[in-house]
Coordinates of C-alpha atoms in Angstrom, one line a residue:
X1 CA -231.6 17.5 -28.3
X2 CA -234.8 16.6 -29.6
X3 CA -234.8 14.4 -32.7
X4 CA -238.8 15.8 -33.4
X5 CA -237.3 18.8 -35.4
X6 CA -235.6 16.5 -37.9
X7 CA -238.5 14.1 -38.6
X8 CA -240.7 17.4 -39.6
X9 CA -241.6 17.7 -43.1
X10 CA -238.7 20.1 -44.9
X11 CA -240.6 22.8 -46.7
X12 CA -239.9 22.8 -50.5
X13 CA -237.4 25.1 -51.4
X14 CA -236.9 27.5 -54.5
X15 CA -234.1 26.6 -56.7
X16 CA -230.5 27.7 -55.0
X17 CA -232.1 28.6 -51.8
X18 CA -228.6 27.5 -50.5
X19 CA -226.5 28.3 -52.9
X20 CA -223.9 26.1 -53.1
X21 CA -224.5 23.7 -50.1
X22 CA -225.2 20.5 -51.3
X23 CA -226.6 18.7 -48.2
X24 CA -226.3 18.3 -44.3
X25 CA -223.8 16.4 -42.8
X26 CA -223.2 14.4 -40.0
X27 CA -220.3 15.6 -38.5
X28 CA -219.8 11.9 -36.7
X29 CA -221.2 9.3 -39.0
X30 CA -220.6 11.3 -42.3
X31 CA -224.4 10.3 -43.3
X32 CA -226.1 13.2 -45.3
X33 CA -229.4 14.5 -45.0
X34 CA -231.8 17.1 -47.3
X35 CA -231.1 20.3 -46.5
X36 CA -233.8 21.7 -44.3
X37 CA -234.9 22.6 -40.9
X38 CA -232.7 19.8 -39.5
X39 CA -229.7 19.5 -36.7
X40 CA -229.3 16.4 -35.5
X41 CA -229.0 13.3 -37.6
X42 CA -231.3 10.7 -37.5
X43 CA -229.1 7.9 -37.9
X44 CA -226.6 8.6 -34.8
X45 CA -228.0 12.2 -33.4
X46 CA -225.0 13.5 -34.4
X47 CA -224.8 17.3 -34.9
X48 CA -225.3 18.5 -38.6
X49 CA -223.3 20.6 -40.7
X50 CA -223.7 22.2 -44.0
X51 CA -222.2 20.3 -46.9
X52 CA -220.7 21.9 -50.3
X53 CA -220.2 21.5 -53.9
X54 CA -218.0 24.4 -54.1
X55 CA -217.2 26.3 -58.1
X56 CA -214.0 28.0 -58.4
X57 CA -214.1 30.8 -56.6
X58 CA -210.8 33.7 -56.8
X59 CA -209.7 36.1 -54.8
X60 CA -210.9 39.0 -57.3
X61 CA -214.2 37.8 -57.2
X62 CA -214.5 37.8 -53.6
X63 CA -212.4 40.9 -53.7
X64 CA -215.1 42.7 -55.7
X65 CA -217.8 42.0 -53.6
X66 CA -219.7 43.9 -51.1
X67 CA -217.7 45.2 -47.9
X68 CA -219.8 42.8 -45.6
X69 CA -220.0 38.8 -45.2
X70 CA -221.8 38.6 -48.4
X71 CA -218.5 39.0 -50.1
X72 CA -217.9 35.1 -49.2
X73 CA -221.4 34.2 -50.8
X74 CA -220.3 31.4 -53.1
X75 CA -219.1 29.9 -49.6
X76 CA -222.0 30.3 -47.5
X77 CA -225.9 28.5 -47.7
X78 CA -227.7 31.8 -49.2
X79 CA -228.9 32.4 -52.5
X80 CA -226.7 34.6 -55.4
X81 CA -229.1 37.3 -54.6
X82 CA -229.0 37.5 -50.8
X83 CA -228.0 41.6 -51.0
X84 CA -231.3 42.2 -52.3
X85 CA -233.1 40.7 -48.9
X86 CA -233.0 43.1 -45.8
X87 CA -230.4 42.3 -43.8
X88 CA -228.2 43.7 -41.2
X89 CA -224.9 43.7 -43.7
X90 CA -222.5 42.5 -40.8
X91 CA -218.8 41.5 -41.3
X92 CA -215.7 43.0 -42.6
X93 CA -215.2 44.5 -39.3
X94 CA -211.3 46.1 -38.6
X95 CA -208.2 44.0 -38.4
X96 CA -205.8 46.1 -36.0
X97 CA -202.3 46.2 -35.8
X98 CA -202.1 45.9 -31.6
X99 CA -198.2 47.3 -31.0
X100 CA -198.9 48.5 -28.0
X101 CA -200.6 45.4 -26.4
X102 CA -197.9 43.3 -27.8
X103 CA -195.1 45.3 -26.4
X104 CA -196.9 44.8 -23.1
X105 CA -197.7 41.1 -23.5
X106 CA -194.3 40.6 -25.0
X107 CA -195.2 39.4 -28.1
X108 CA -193.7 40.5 -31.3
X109 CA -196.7 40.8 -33.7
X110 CA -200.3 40.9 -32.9
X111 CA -203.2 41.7 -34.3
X112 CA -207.3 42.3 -32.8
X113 CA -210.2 40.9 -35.0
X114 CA -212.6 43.7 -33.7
X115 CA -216.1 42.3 -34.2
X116 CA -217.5 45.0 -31.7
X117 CA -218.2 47.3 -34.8
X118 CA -220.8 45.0 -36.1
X119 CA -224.1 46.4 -36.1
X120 CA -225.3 45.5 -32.4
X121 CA -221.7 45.3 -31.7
X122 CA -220.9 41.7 -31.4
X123 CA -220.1 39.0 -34.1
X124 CA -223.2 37.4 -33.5
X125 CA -224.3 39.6 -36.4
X126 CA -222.4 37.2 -38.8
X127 CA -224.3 33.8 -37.9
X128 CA -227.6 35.1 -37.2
X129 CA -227.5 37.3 -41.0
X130 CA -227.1 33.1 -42.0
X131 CA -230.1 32.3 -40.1
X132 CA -232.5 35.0 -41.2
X133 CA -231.7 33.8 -44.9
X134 CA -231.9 29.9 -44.2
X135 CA -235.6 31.3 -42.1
X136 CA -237.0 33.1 -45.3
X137 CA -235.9 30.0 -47.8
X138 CA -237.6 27.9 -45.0
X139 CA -241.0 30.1 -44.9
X140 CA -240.2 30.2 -41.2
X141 CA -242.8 32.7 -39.2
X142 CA -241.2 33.2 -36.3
X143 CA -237.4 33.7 -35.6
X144 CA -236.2 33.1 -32.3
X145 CA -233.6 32.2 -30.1
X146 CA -232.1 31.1 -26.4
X147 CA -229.5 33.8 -25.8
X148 CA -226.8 34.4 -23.2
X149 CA -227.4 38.4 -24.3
X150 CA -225.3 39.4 -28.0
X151 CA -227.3 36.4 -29.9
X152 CA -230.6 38.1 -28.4
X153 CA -229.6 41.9 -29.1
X154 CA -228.6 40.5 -33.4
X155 CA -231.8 38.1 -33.5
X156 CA -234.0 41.0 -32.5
X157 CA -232.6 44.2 -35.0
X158 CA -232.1 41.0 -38.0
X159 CA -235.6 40.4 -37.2
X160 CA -236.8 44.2 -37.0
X161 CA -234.8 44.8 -40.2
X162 CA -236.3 41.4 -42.0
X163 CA -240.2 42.5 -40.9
X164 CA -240.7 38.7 -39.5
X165 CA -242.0 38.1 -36.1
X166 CA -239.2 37.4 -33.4
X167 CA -239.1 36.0 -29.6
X168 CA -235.9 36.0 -28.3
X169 CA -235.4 34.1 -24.7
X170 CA -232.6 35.3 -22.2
X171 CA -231.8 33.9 -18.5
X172 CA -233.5 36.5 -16.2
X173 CA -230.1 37.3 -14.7
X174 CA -228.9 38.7 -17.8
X175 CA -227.0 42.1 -17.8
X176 CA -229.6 44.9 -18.0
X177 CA -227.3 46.7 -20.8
X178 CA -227.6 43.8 -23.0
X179 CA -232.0 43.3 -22.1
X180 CA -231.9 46.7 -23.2
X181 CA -230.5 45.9 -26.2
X182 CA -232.6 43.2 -27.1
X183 CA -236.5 44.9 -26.1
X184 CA -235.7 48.4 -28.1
X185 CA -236.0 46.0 -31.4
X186 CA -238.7 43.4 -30.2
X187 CA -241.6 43.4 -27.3
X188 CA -241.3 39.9 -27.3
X189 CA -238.4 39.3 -24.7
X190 CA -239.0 36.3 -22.6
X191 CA -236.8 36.4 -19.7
X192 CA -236.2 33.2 -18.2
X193 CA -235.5 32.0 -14.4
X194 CA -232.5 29.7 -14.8
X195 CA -229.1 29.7 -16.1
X196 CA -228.2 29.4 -20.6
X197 CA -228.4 25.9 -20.3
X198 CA -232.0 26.1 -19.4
X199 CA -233.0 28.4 -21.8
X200 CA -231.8 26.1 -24.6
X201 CA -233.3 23.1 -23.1
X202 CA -236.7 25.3 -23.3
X203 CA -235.7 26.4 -26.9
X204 CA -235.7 23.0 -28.3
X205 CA -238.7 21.8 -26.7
X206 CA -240.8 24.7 -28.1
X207 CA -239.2 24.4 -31.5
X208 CA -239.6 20.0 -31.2
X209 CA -243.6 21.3 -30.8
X210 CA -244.3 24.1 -33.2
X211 CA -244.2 24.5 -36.7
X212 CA -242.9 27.5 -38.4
X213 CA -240.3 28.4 -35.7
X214 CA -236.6 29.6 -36.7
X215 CA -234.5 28.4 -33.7
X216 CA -231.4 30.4 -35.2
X217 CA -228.9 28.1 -33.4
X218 CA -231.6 24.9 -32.3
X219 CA -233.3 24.1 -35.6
X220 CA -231.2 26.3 -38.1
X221 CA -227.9 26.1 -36.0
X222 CA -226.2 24.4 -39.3
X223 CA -227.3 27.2 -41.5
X224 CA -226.8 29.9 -38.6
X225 CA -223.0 28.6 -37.6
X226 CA -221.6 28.9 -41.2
X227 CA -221.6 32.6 -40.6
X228 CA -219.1 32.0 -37.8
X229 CA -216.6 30.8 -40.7
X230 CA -216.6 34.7 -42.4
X231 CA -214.5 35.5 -39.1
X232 CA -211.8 33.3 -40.5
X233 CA -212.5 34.1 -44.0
X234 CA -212.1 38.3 -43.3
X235 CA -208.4 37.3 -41.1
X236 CA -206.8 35.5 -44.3
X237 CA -207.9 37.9 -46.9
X238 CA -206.9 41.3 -44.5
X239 CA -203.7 39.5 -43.8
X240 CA -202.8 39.4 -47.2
X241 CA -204.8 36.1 -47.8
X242 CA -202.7 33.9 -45.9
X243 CA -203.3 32.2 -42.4
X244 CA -201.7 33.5 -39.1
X245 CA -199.5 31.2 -37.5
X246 CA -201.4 31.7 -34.1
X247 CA -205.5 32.9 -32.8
X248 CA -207.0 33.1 -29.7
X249 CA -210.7 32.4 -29.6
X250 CA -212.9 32.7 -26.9
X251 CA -215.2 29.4 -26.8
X252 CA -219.0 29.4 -25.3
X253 CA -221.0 26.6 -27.5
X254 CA -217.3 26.2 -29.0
X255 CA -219.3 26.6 -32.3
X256 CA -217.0 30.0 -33.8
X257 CA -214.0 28.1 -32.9
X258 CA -214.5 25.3 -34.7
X259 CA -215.7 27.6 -37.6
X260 CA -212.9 29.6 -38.0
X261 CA -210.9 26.1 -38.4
X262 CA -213.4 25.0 -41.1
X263 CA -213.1 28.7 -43.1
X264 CA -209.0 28.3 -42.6
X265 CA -209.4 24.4 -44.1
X266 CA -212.0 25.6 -46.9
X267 CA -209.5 28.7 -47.6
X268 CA -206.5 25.7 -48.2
X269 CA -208.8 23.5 -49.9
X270 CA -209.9 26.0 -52.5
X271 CA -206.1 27.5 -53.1
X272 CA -206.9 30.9 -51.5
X273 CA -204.6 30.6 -49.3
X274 CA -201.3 28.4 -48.9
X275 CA -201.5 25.1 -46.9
X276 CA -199.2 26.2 -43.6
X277 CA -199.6 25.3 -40.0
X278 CA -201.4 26.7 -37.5
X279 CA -202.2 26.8 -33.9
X280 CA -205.8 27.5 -32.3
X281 CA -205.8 28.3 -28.9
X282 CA -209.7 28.7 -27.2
X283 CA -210.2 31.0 -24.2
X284 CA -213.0 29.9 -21.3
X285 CA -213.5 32.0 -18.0
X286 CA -212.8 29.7 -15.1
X287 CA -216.4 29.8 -13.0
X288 CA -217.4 27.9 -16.6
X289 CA -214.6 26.0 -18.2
X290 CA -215.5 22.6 -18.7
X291 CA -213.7 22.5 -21.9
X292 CA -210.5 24.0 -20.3
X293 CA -210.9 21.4 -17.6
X294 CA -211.0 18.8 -19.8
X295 CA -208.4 19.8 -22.2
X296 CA -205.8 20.0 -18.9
X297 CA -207.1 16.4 -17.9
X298 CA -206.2 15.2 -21.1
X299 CA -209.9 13.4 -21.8
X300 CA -212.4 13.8 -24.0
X301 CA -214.9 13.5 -21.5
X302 CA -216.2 17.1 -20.9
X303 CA -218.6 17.6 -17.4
X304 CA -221.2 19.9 -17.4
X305 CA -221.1 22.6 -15.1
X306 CA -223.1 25.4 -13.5
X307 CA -221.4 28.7 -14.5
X308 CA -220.6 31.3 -12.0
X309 CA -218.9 34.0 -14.0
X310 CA -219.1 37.8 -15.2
X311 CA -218.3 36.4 -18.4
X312 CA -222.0 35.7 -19.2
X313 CA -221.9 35.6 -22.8
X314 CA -219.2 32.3 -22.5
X315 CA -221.8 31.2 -19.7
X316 CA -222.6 27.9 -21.3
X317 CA -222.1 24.9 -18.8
X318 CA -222.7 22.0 -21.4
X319 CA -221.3 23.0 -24.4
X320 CA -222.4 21.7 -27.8
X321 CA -219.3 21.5 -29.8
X322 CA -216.7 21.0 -26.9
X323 CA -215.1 17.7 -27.8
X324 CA -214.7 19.3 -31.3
X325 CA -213.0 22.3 -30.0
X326 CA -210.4 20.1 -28.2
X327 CA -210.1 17.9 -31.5
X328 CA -208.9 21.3 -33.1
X329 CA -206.8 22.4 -30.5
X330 CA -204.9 19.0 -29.9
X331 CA -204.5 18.7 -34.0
X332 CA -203.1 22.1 -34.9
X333 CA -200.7 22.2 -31.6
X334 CA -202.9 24.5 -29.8
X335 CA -204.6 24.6 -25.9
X336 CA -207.4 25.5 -24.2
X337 CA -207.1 27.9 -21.2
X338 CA -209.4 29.7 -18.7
X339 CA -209.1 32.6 -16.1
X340 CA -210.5 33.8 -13.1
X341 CA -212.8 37.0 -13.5
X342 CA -210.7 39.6 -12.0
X343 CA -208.4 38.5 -14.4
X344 CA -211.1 39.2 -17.0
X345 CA -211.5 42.8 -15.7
X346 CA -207.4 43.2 -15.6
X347 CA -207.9 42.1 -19.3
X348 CA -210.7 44.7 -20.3
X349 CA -208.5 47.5 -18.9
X350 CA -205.6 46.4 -20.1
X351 CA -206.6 46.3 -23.7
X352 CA -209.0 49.7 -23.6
X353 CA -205.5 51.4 -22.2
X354 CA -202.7 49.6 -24.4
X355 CA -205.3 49.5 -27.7
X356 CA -208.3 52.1 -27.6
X357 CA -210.7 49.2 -27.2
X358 CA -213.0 48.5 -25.0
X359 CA -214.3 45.0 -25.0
X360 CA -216.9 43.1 -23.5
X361 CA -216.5 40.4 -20.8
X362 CA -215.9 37.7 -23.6
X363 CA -212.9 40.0 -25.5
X364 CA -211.5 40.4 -21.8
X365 CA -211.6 36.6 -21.7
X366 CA -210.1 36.1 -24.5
X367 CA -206.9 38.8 -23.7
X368 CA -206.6 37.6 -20.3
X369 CA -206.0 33.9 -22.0
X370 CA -203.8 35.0 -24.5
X371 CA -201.9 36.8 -21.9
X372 CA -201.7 33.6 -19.7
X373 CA -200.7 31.5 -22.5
X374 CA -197.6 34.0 -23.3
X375 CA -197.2 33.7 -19.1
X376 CA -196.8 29.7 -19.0
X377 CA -195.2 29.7 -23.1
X378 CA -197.7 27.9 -24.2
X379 CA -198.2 30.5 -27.1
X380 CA -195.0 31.2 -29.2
X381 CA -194.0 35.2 -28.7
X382 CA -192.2 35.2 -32.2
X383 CA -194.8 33.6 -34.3
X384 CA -197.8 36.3 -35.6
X385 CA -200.7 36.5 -33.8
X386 CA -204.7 37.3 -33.8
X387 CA -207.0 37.8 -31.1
X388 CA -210.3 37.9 -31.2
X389 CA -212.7 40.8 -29.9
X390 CA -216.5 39.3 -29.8
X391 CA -218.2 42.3 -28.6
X392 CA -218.0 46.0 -27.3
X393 CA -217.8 47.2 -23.6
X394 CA -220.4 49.2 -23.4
X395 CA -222.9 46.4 -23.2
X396 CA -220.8 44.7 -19.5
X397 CA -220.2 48.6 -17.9
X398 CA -220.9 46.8 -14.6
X399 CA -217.6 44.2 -15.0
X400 CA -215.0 47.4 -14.5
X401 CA -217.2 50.1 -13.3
X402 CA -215.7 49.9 -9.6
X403 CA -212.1 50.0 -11.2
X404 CA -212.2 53.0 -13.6
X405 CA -213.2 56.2 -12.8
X406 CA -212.2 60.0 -12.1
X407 CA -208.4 60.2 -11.0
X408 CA -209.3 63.6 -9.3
X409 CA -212.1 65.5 -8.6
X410 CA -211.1 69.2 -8.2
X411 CA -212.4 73.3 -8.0
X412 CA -212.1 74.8 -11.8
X413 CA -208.9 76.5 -11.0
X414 CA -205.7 76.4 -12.3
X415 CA -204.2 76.0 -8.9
X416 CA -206.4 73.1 -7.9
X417 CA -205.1 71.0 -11.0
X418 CA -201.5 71.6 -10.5
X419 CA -202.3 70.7 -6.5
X420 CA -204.1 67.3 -7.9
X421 CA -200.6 65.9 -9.1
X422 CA -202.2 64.5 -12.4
X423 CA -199.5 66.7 -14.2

């Protein structure tokens, strides 16, 4: 992490370019900053986080806002007017009632957080909308970032959508659907030969060197990860604004995890919602769980590894906020657990044929955890739970196109179906 970006000169900014954040935050030695193009902090290098002076807000108000993330305005760093910028207008995606998969699983009440239906069909919609406003108050010129695939695909249409220049930087191993995704928005895709972890370490040095770059999660990553908090923000109010006692999150950088915990403490804090327990439980593919490792070591001290997994967009060996994830899940009573990747695919298919949804490598994760957890009773089969869905199928065909396929392929008679024995 290169402390260069935070000795930079912050840009002066118009009056409420924030909103209501107040400052940035050390999230280790409580020292607070100026709010500007800074992560780290100077004093310790911890990592920054945005600070607030929050008004009262109600539920009516936030009840009659728009039906995206900028419904939760007063609680995010963007300006009052932020709907009048060009934006993607992510968030408020579907809370389903999952019967069927909790009759399978053996749970009594679940629930899917179904982020594929953002606009490039992945949450990452939600943090990098944050970004994009925390770029324009900053005058940024370019907005970029290191992807593992669904940050590239929302960086490149925000960016389209915004009319500001954008370089997005992916490892060159990348799923093709998800490349695809990206370079149908921008012509500057820079694939890059070496794994995430690489990618960010090039990310940082280019935006330690240049001026006017918008690193959604390097330089901006405070700004950029309070979107991550609307996820928990959309759960209360659609339950009824109240908490569940359970979620299953899928952990990468381990940043939406910890996020979702901040939105559920913010949600208490503010009298939203009623102070009750909870339990977070994260979800890690096992060819790159070094949180899940540590958490079953019981130490803090997580290893960085080289990931080998279909689950590419979780594919981050050293991840930023690991310790914090296992803070969270040690305080509320949760775990952290990982599985192999034909369990991933067992967990795609399962949910596409129990639920109607097909997810992603990350949502297949994420089931195939909370399925495990049920398994060893770690997770409690009579308390309510959410899962979360990250992203949509469509963009990972390759993880479960040698399982699915034609049960029968037959003449256009009547006689050849009945012979088939589908019926």
């Amino acid at each position: 992490m290169s402390a260069a970006v935070t000795e930079k000169t912050a840009p002066s900014l118009r009056t409420g370019a924030f909103g209501n954040a107040r400052a940035l935050a050390c999230r280790e030695c409580g020292n607070e900053v100026e709010l500007g193009p800074s992560y780290a902090c100077p004093d310790c290098f911890g990592p920054l986080e945005v600070a607030y002076d929050f008004p009262v807000v109600t539920r009516e108000e936030i009840e009659a806002g728009p039906p995206n993330i900028w419904r939760y305005k007063a609680l995010l760093p963007v300006p009052v007017d932020i709907e009048q910028s060009p934006n993607t207008e992510p968030g408020f995606t579907r809370l389903l009632r999952a019967d069927n998969l909790a009759r399978e699983l053996g749970l009594e009440k679940l629930w899917v957080k179904d982020d594929s239906t953002n606009p490039t069909n992945s949450f990452k919609d939600r943090v990098v909308a944050c970004a994009l406003s925390a770029a324009r108050e900053l005058d940024a010129k370019v907005f970029a970032c290191p992807s593992t695939g669904n940050l590239a695909n929302a960086v490149a249409a925000a960016g389209a959508r915004a009319g500001i220049r954008t370089v997005v930087f992916i490892p060159s191993d990348l799923e093709h659907p998800k490349q695809v995704n990206s370079a149908v928005y921008t012509d500057k895709l820079v694939a890059v030969d070496g794994n995430y972890d690489d990618v960010n370490r090039l990310a940082s040095e280019i935006a330690g060197e240049e001026d006017g770059w918008a690193f959604v999660n390097v330089n901006v990553r405070p700004f950029y990860a309070e979107g991550s908090k609307t996820l928990g923000y959309e759960i209360a109010e659609q339950l009824g604004w109240r908490l569940p006692d359970q979620i299953v999150i899928p952990v990468a950088s381990g940043s939406q995890l910890t996020k979702v915990d901040k939105a559920f403490q913010e949600l208490i804090a503010l009298g939203l919602v009623d102070d009750r327990p909870y339990r977070i439980f994260g979800a890690q593919a096992t060819g790159c769980s070094p949180v899940s490792v540590a958490y079953k070591a019981d130490t803090d001290a997580i290893r960085p590894v080289k990931p080998d997994t279909i689950a590419k967009s979780l594919a981050i060996g050293n991840p930023a906020d690991g310790i914090y994830v296992l803070d969270i899940c040690r305080r509320t009573g949760g775990a952290v657990e990982d599985i192999t990747d034909d369990e991933v695919r067992d967990a795609i298919v399962l949910l596409a044929r129990t639920e109607g949804i097909f997810t992603e490598t990350a949502g297949g994760t994420t089931v195939g955890v909370l399925k495990k957890l049920v398994e060893s009773g770690q997770l409690d089969t009579s308390l309510e739970t959410v899962v979360i869905n990250t992203g949509h199928g469509l963009k990972t065909l390759d993880a479960v196109s040698d399982r699915v396929g034609a049960a029968a392929t037959i003449a256009p008679t009547y006689d050849a179906f009945v012979a088939s024995g589908i019926l």
